[in-house]
């Protein structure tokens, strides 16, 4: 059964390679002989000891074609890193069927339009979601709060020009890293709700149309090592 499972995973990876148009970065993905060939030695692939694929890490692989649905046929896949590629279009909802996914990095691509309001269909096991440095627009949907285990949420450096759900984000109690910087959000006060995120180590709110003063509600954030609210429209007293 183990050999059959291994073969299934290998064939799925070959399908992914084909669906992506066999990019040069995946040239190592080939079966050399039936005895020694193993997909777990292929570039960007991480496996368990029994050959189950748990991670696909392809940063700066010059991938330009859409993420194929075949990716989620790898049922033990917990990590996808497609940062610094040339991916375009809408948020890839094909990833909703990656039921074990915990780490998703789509940063530094060219995704556009709004984040889908059913983004909550991503795995509820998500720990890390990085969508920074794209071209997403509109609001950050309420559904972003559907990941109670999330430790890092990076939405900075996009083109969001609507609102962000401060109350919903304030409910992500495990967050250690939150970045909303460099977006032209609707002008507003620093949310008091962020003061509930007592595990936060980094809070990056640069250049996002914040107004008013720094709220005393942030004083419980004793774990912070970086707080950046520069390049906003804030005024008032700095809290002692």
PDB file of C-alpha atoms in Angstrom:
ATOM      1  CA  UNK A   1       0.000   0.000   0.000  1.00  0.00           C
ATOM      2  CA  UNK A   2       2.880   2.394   0.779  1.00  0.00           C
ATOM      3  CA  UNK A   3       4.329   1.934  -2.700  1.00  0.00           C
ATOM      4  CA  UNK A   4       0.941   2.579  -4.277  1.00  0.00           C
ATOM      5  CA  UNK A   5       0.507   5.731  -2.185  1.00  0.00           C
ATOM      6  CA  UNK A   6       3.970   6.921  -3.146  1.00  0.00           C
ATOM      7  CA  UNK A   7       3.119   6.365  -6.808  1.00  0.00           C
ATOM      8  CA  UNK A   8      -0.114   8.331  -6.444  1.00  0.00           C
ATOM      9  CA  UNK A   9       1.732  11.314  -4.962  1.00  0.00           C
ATOM     10  CA  UNK A  10       4.373  11.195  -7.695  1.00  0.00           C
ATOM     11  CA  UNK A  11       1.765  11.140 -10.436  1.00  0.00           C
ATOM     12  CA  UNK A  12      -0.083  14.055  -8.836  1.00  0.00           C
ATOM     13  CA  UNK A  13       3.100  16.129  -8.875  1.00  0.00           C
ATOM     14  CA  UNK A  14       3.661  15.304 -12.530  1.00  0.00           C
ATOM     15  CA  UNK A  15       0.097  16.460 -13.210  1.00  0.00           C
ATOM     16  CA  UNK A  16       0.816  19.752 -11.421  1.00  0.00           C
ATOM     17  CA  UNK A  17       3.973  20.210 -13.501  1.00  0.00           C
ATOM     18  CA  UNK A  18       2.022  19.583 -16.710  1.00  0.00           C
ATOM     19  CA  UNK A  19      -0.815  21.901 -15.676  1.00  0.00           C
ATOM     20  CA  UNK A  20       1.773  24.625 -15.097  1.00  0.00           C
ATOM     21  CA  UNK A  21       3.215  24.127 -18.568  1.00  0.00           C
ATOM     22  CA  UNK A  22       6.387  22.389 -17.327  1.00  0.00           C
ATOM     23  CA  UNK A  23       8.251  25.493 -16.110  1.00  0.00           C
ATOM     24  CA  UNK A  24      12.035  25.379 -16.190  1.00  0.00           C
ATOM     25  CA  UNK A  25      12.230  25.558 -12.397  1.00  0.00           C
ATOM     26  CA  UNK A  26      10.575  22.128 -12.219  1.00  0.00           C
ATOM     27  CA  UNK A  27      12.936  20.462 -14.703  1.00  0.00           C
ATOM     28  CA  UNK A  28      14.109  18.084 -11.969  1.00  0.00           C
ATOM     29  CA  UNK A  29      10.617  16.641 -11.709  1.00  0.00           C
ATOM     30  CA  UNK A  30      11.056  13.513 -13.795  1.00  0.00           C
ATOM     31  CA  UNK A  31      11.068   9.751 -13.266  1.00  0.00           C
ATOM     32  CA  UNK A  32      14.588   8.484 -13.896  1.00  0.00           C
ATOM     33  CA  UNK A  33      13.956   4.804 -13.092  1.00  0.00           C
ATOM     34  CA  UNK A  34      11.336   2.815 -11.272  1.00  0.00           C
ATOM     35  CA  UNK A  35      13.648   1.714  -8.448  1.00  0.00           C
ATOM     36  CA  UNK A  36      15.393   4.845  -7.181  1.00  0.00           C
ATOM     37  CA  UNK A  37      13.188   7.677  -8.381  1.00  0.00           C
ATOM     38  CA  UNK A  38      11.406   9.520  -5.600  1.00  0.00           C
ATOM     39  CA  UNK A  39       9.377  12.696  -5.799  1.00  0.00           C
ATOM     40  CA  UNK A  40      10.559  13.604  -2.304  1.00  0.00           C
ATOM     41  CA  UNK A  41      13.937  14.606  -3.770  1.00  0.00           C
ATOM     42  CA  UNK A  42      12.386  16.962  -6.298  1.00  0.00           C
ATOM     43  CA  UNK A  43      12.951  20.700  -6.103  1.00  0.00           C
ATOM     44  CA  UNK A  44      10.571  22.424  -3.700  1.00  0.00           C
ATOM     45  CA  UNK A  45       8.955  19.223  -2.390  1.00  0.00           C
ATOM     46  CA  UNK A  46       8.922  18.130   1.256  1.00  0.00           C
ATOM     47  CA  UNK A  47       7.594  14.728   2.318  1.00  0.00           C
ATOM     48  CA  UNK A  48       7.013  12.547   5.318  1.00  0.00           C
ATOM     49  CA  UNK A  49       9.130   9.413   5.727  1.00  0.00           C
ATOM     50  CA  UNK A  50       6.404   7.453   3.935  1.00  0.00           C
ATOM     51  CA  UNK A  51       6.374   9.707   0.863  1.00  0.00           C
ATOM     52  CA  UNK A  52       3.355  11.871   1.646  1.00  0.00           C
ATOM     53  CA  UNK A  53       3.844  15.413   0.321  1.00  0.00           C
ATOM     54  CA  UNK A  54       3.462  18.002   3.073  1.00  0.00           C
ATOM     55  CA  UNK A  55       4.956  21.140   1.486  1.00  0.00           C
ATOM     56  CA  UNK A  56       5.380  22.772  -1.912  1.00  0.00           C
ATOM     57  CA  UNK A  57       7.812  25.671  -1.744  1.00  0.00           C
ATOM     58  CA  UNK A  58       8.334  27.535  -5.026  1.00  0.00           C
ATOM     59  CA  UNK A  59       9.493  31.106  -4.249  1.00  0.00           C
ATOM     60  CA  UNK A  60      10.876  32.971  -7.279  1.00  0.00           C
ATOM     61  CA  UNK A  61      10.218  30.060  -9.650  1.00  0.00           C
ATOM     62  CA  UNK A  62       8.884  32.358 -12.409  1.00  0.00           C
ATOM     63  CA  UNK A  63       5.501  30.634 -12.329  1.00  0.00           C
ATOM     64  CA  UNK A  64       2.909  32.588 -14.295  1.00  0.00           C
ATOM     65  CA  UNK A  65       0.041  30.152 -14.893  1.00  0.00           C
ATOM     66  CA  UNK A  66      -2.888  29.764 -12.497  1.00  0.00           C
ATOM     67  CA  UNK A  67      -2.621  27.423  -9.547  1.00  0.00           C
ATOM     68  CA  UNK A  68      -4.071  24.092 -10.726  1.00  0.00           C
ATOM     69  CA  UNK A  69      -6.791  22.315  -8.764  1.00  0.00           C
ATOM     70  CA  UNK A  70      -4.580  19.230  -8.810  1.00  0.00           C
ATOM     71  CA  UNK A  71      -2.485  20.799  -6.018  1.00  0.00           C
ATOM     72  CA  UNK A  72      -5.186  19.952  -3.497  1.00  0.00           C
ATOM     73  CA  UNK A  73      -5.124  16.293  -4.480  1.00  0.00           C
ATOM     74  CA  UNK A  74      -2.146  16.149  -2.103  1.00  0.00           C
ATOM     75  CA  UNK A  75      -4.273  15.555   0.982  1.00  0.00           C
ATOM     76  CA  UNK A  76      -1.457  16.000   3.501  1.00  0.00           C
ATOM     77  CA  UNK A  77      -0.300  19.323   2.081  1.00  0.00           C
ATOM     78  CA  UNK A  78       0.179  21.810   4.919  1.00  0.00           C
ATOM     79  CA  UNK A  79       2.388  24.442   3.243  1.00  0.00           C
ATOM     80  CA  UNK A  80       2.251  26.276  -0.099  1.00  0.00           C
ATOM     81  CA  UNK A  81       4.799  28.997  -0.811  1.00  0.00           C
ATOM     82  CA  UNK A  82       4.347  30.701  -4.183  1.00  0.00           C
ATOM     83  CA  UNK A  83       5.855  34.038  -3.227  1.00  0.00           C
ATOM     84  CA  UNK A  84       7.744  36.187  -5.721  1.00  0.00           C
ATOM     85  CA  UNK A  85       6.224  34.694  -8.855  1.00  0.00           C
ATOM     86  CA  UNK A  86       4.135  36.117 -11.692  1.00  0.00           C
ATOM     87  CA  UNK A  87       0.685  34.922 -10.664  1.00  0.00           C
ATOM     88  CA  UNK A  88      -2.211  37.132 -11.758  1.00  0.00           C
ATOM     89  CA  UNK A  89      -6.001  37.302 -11.617  1.00  0.00           C
ATOM     90  CA  UNK A  90      -8.346  36.658  -8.712  1.00  0.00           C
ATOM     91  CA  UNK A  91      -7.562  35.018  -5.391  1.00  0.00           C
ATOM     92  CA  UNK A  92      -7.124  31.267  -6.164  1.00  0.00           C
ATOM     93  CA  UNK A  93     -10.258  29.696  -4.737  1.00  0.00           C
ATOM     94  CA  UNK A  94      -9.056  26.289  -5.962  1.00  0.00           C
ATOM     95  CA  UNK A  95      -7.108  26.207  -2.686  1.00  0.00           C
ATOM     96  CA  UNK A  96     -10.331  25.850  -0.711  1.00  0.00           C
ATOM     97  CA  UNK A  97     -10.092  22.070  -1.108  1.00  0.00           C
ATOM     98  CA  UNK A  98      -6.591  21.899   0.431  1.00  0.00           C
ATOM     99  CA  UNK A  99      -8.106  20.712   3.690  1.00  0.00           C
ATOM    100  CA  UNK A 100      -4.854  20.378   5.672  1.00  0.00           C
ATOM    101  CA  UNK A 101      -3.342  23.728   4.650  1.00  0.00           C
ATOM    102  CA  UNK A 102      -1.746  25.724   7.472  1.00  0.00           C
ATOM    103  CA  UNK A 103       0.762  27.992   5.714  1.00  0.00           C
ATOM    104  CA  UNK A 104      -0.072  29.945   2.562  1.00  0.00           C
ATOM    105  CA  UNK A 105       2.290  32.538   1.093  1.00  0.00           C
ATOM    106  CA  UNK A 106       1.137  34.275  -2.097  1.00  0.00           C
ATOM    107  CA  UNK A 107       3.089  37.472  -1.489  1.00  0.00           C
ATOM    108  CA  UNK A 108       4.846  39.470  -4.181  1.00  0.00           C
ATOM    109  CA  UNK A 109       2.659  38.418  -7.083  1.00  0.00           C
ATOM    110  CA  UNK A 110       0.139  40.318  -9.197  1.00  0.00           C
ATOM    111  CA  UNK A 111      -3.190  39.094  -7.840  1.00  0.00           C
ATOM    112  CA  UNK A 112      -5.907  41.723  -8.188  1.00  0.00           C
ATOM    113  CA  UNK A 113      -9.634  42.363  -7.643  1.00  0.00           C
ATOM    114  CA  UNK A 114     -11.164  41.911  -4.194  1.00  0.00           C
ATOM    115  CA  UNK A 115     -10.601  39.180  -1.675  1.00  0.00           C
ATOM    116  CA  UNK A 116     -13.563  36.769  -1.896  1.00  0.00           C
ATOM    117  CA  UNK A 117     -16.153  36.999   0.839  1.00  0.00           C
ATOM    118  CA  UNK A 118     -16.000  33.222   1.199  1.00  0.00           C
ATOM    119  CA  UNK A 119     -12.262  33.169   1.909  1.00  0.00           C
ATOM    120  CA  UNK A 120     -13.319  31.398   5.098  1.00  0.00           C
ATOM    121  CA  UNK A 121     -13.464  28.231   2.976  1.00  0.00           C
ATOM    122  CA  UNK A 122      -9.713  27.983   3.278  1.00  0.00           C
ATOM    123  CA  UNK A 123      -8.644  25.413   5.854  1.00  0.00           C
ATOM    124  CA  UNK A 124      -9.691  26.359   9.378  1.00  0.00           C
ATOM    125  CA  UNK A 125      -6.242  25.118  10.446  1.00  0.00           C
ATOM    126  CA  UNK A 126      -4.515  28.140   8.879  1.00  0.00           C
ATOM    127  CA  UNK A 127      -1.590  29.477  10.931  1.00  0.00           C
ATOM    128  CA  UNK A 128       0.064  31.804   8.428  1.00  0.00           C
ATOM    129  CA  UNK A 129      -1.589  33.795   5.635  1.00  0.00           C
ATOM    130  CA  UNK A 130       0.599  36.134   3.588  1.00  0.00           C
ATOM    131  CA  UNK A 131      -1.115  38.076   0.783  1.00  0.00           C
ATOM    132  CA  UNK A 132       1.167  41.113   0.908  1.00  0.00           C
ATOM    133  CA  UNK A 133       2.589  42.951  -2.097  1.00  0.00           C
ATOM    134  CA  UNK A 134      -0.164  42.206  -4.584  1.00  0.00           C
ATOM    135  CA  UNK A 135      -2.889  44.436  -6.040  1.00  0.00           C
ATOM    136  CA  UNK A 136      -5.984  43.406  -4.072  1.00  0.00           C
ATOM    137  CA  UNK A 137      -8.659  46.109  -3.903  1.00  0.00           C
ATOM    138  CA  UNK A 138     -11.879  46.874  -2.026  1.00  0.00           C
ATOM    139  CA  UNK A 139     -12.655  45.761   1.530  1.00  0.00           C
ATOM    140  CA  UNK A 140     -10.955  43.129   3.621  1.00  0.00           C
ATOM    141  CA  UNK A 141     -13.881  40.719   4.117  1.00  0.00           C
ATOM    142  CA  UNK A 142     -15.305  39.793   7.509  1.00  0.00           C
ATOM    143  CA  UNK A 143     -14.552  36.178   6.664  1.00  0.00           C
ATOM    144  CA  UNK A 144     -10.864  36.840   7.367  1.00  0.00           C
ATOM    145  CA  UNK A 145     -11.789  36.153  11.006  1.00  0.00           C
ATOM    146  CA  UNK A 146     -12.594  32.501  10.296  1.00  0.00           C
ATOM    147  CA  UNK A 147      -9.135  31.249  11.246  1.00  0.00           C
ATOM    148  CA  UNK A 148      -8.959  31.090  15.052  1.00  0.00           C
ATOM    149  CA  UNK A 149      -5.447  29.558  15.074  1.00  0.00           C
ATOM    150  CA  UNK A 150      -3.915  32.222  12.826  1.00  0.00           C
ATOM    151  CA  UNK A 151      -0.565  33.518  14.077  1.00  0.00           C
ATOM    152  CA  UNK A 152       0.360  35.822  11.198  1.00  0.00           C
ATOM    153  CA  UNK A 153      -1.821  37.846   8.828  1.00  0.00           C
ATOM    154  CA  UNK A 154       0.003  39.937   6.230  1.00  0.00           C
ATOM    155  CA  UNK A 155      -2.161  42.145   4.006  1.00  0.00           C
ATOM    156  CA  UNK A 156       0.214  45.076   3.544  1.00  0.00           C
ATOM    157  CA  UNK A 157       1.276  46.689   0.287  1.00  0.00           C
ATOM    158  CA  UNK A 158      -1.856  46.115  -1.744  1.00  0.00           C
ATOM    159  CA  UNK A 159      -4.487  48.467  -3.174  1.00  0.00           C
ATOM    160  CA  UNK A 160      -7.228  47.956  -0.577  1.00  0.00           C
ATOM    161  CA  UNK A 161      -9.352  51.101  -0.704  1.00  0.00           C
ATOM    162  CA  UNK A 162     -12.357  50.067   1.375  1.00  0.00           C
ATOM    163  CA  UNK A 163     -12.545  49.132   5.022  1.00  0.00           C
ATOM    164  CA  UNK A 164     -11.049  46.407   7.167  1.00  0.00           C
ATOM    165  CA  UNK A 165     -13.052  44.494   9.790  1.00  0.00           C
ATOM    166  CA  UNK A 166     -11.333  45.675  12.957  1.00  0.00           C
ATOM    167  CA  UNK A 167     -13.721  43.811  15.262  1.00  0.00           C
ATOM    168  CA  UNK A 168     -13.260  40.572  13.337  1.00  0.00           C
ATOM    169  CA  UNK A 169      -9.465  40.883  13.256  1.00  0.00           C
ATOM    170  CA  UNK A 170      -9.542  41.728  16.958  1.00  0.00           C
ATOM    171  CA  UNK A 171     -10.984  38.275  17.541  1.00  0.00           C
ATOM    172  CA  UNK A 172      -7.919  36.483  16.134  1.00  0.00           C
ATOM    173  CA  UNK A 173      -6.490  36.001  19.590  1.00  0.00           C
ATOM    174  CA  UNK A 174      -3.450  33.950  18.526  1.00  0.00           C
ATOM    175  CA  UNK A 175      -2.056  36.630  16.186  1.00  0.00           C
ATOM    176  CA  UNK A 176       1.602  37.480  16.664  1.00  0.00           C
ATOM    177  CA  UNK A 177       2.084  39.397  13.408  1.00  0.00           C
ATOM    178  CA  UNK A 178      -0.419  41.775  11.761  1.00  0.00           C
ATOM    179  CA  UNK A 179       0.408  44.009   8.794  1.00  0.00           C
ATOM    180  CA  UNK A 180      -2.109  46.305   7.095  1.00  0.00           C
ATOM    181  CA  UNK A 181       0.409  48.949   5.995  1.00  0.00           C
ATOM    182  CA  UNK A 182       0.586  50.713   2.630  1.00  0.00           C
ATOM    183  CA  UNK A 183      -3.077  50.522   1.678  1.00  0.00           C
ATOM    184  CA  UNK A 184      -5.409  53.446   1.007  1.00  0.00           C
ATOM    185  CA  UNK A 185      -8.133  52.284   3.380  1.00  0.00           C
ATOM    186  CA  UNK A 186     -11.086  54.517   4.219  1.00  0.00           C
ATOM    187  CA  UNK A 187      -9.753  56.992   6.836  1.00  0.00           C
ATOM    188  CA  UNK A 188     -10.416  55.923  10.400  1.00  0.00           C
ATOM    189  CA  UNK A 189      -9.178  55.735  13.973  1.00  0.00           C
ATOM    190  CA  UNK A 190      -6.741  53.126  15.252  1.00  0.00           C
ATOM    191  CA  UNK A 191      -9.100  50.309  16.242  1.00  0.00           C
ATOM    192  CA  UNK A 192      -9.451  49.716  19.987  1.00  0.00           C
ATOM    193  CA  UNK A 193     -10.082  46.066  19.121  1.00  0.00           C
ATOM    194  CA  UNK A 194      -6.426  45.554  18.235  1.00  0.00           C
ATOM    195  CA  UNK A 195      -5.671  45.971  21.940  1.00  0.00           C
ATOM    196  CA  UNK A 196      -7.191  42.523  22.504  1.00  0.00           C
ATOM    197  CA  UNK A 197      -4.403  40.851  20.503  1.00  0.00           C
ATOM    198  CA  UNK A 198      -2.140  40.357  23.498  1.00  0.00           C
ATOM    199  CA  UNK A 199       0.227  37.992  21.676  1.00  0.00           C
ATOM    200  CA  UNK A 200       1.130  40.559  19.013  1.00  0.00           C
ATOM    201  CA  UNK A 201       4.846  41.062  18.484  1.00  0.00           C
ATOM    202  CA  UNK A 202       4.639  43.094  15.252  1.00  0.00           C
ATOM    203  CA  UNK A 203       1.882  45.565  14.339  1.00  0.00           C
ATOM    204  CA  UNK A 204       2.604  47.391  11.080  1.00  0.00           C
ATOM    205  CA  UNK A 205       0.060  50.118  10.308  1.00  0.00           C
ATOM    206  CA  UNK A 206       2.159  52.507   8.205  1.00  0.00           C
ATOM    207  CA  UNK A 207       0.430  54.609   5.544  1.00  0.00           C
ATOM    208  CA  UNK A 208      -3.148  53.344   5.819  1.00  0.00           C
ATOM    209  CA  UNK A 209      -5.087  56.598   6.432  1.00  0.00           C
ATOM    210  CA  UNK A 210      -5.237  56.353  10.212  1.00  0.00           C
ATOM    211  CA  UNK A 211      -6.591  59.444  11.996  1.00  0.00           C
ATOM    212  CA  UNK A 212      -6.878  60.611  15.591  1.00  0.00           C
ATOM    213  CA  UNK A 213      -4.628  59.698  18.510  1.00  0.00           C
ATOM    214  CA  UNK A 214      -2.988  56.502  19.657  1.00  0.00           C
ATOM    215  CA  UNK A 215      -5.673  54.823  21.762  1.00  0.00           C
ATOM    216  CA  UNK A 216      -4.994  53.754  25.332  1.00  0.00           C
ATOM    217  CA  UNK A 217      -6.618  50.448  24.369  1.00  0.00           C
ATOM    218  CA  UNK A 218      -3.280  49.376  22.866  1.00  0.00           C
ATOM    219  CA  UNK A 219      -1.516  49.505  26.227  1.00  0.00           C
ATOM    220  CA  UNK A 220      -2.098  45.760  26.951  1.00  0.00           C
ATOM    221  CA  UNK A 221       0.129  44.858  23.986  1.00  0.00           C
ATOM    222  CA  UNK A 222       3.148  44.183  26.157  1.00  0.00           C
ATOM    223  CA  UNK A 223       4.687  41.647  23.767  1.00  0.00           C
ATOM    224  CA  UNK A 224       5.145  44.197  20.958  1.00  0.00           C
ATOM    225  CA  UNK A 225       8.641  44.514  19.552  1.00  0.00           C
ATOM    226  CA  UNK A 226       7.609  46.657  16.556  1.00  0.00           C
ATOM    227  CA  UNK A 227       4.784  49.180  16.279  1.00  0.00           C
ATOM    228  CA  UNK A 228       4.784  51.367  13.165  1.00  0.00           C
ATOM    229  CA  UNK A 229       2.042  53.942  12.609  1.00  0.00           C
ATOM    230  CA  UNK A 230       4.108  56.342  10.513  1.00  0.00           C
ATOM    231  CA  UNK A 231       2.900  58.130   7.365  1.00  0.00           C
ATOM    232  CA  UNK A 232      -0.664  58.489   8.598  1.00  0.00           C
ATOM    233  CA  UNK A 233      -2.862  61.489   9.535  1.00  0.00           C
ATOM    234  CA  UNK A 234      -2.796  61.037  13.281  1.00  0.00           C
ATOM    235  CA  UNK A 235      -2.678  63.776  15.883  1.00  0.00           C
ATOM    236  CA  UNK A 236      -3.065  64.222  19.595  1.00  0.00           C
ATOM    237  CA  UNK A 237      -1.016  63.235  22.626  1.00  0.00           C
ATOM    238  CA  UNK A 238       1.385  60.328  22.696  1.00  0.00           C
ATOM    239  CA  UNK A 239       0.433  58.107  25.616  1.00  0.00           C
ATOM    240  CA  UNK A 240       2.890  57.800  28.474  1.00  0.00           C
TER     241      UNK A 240
END
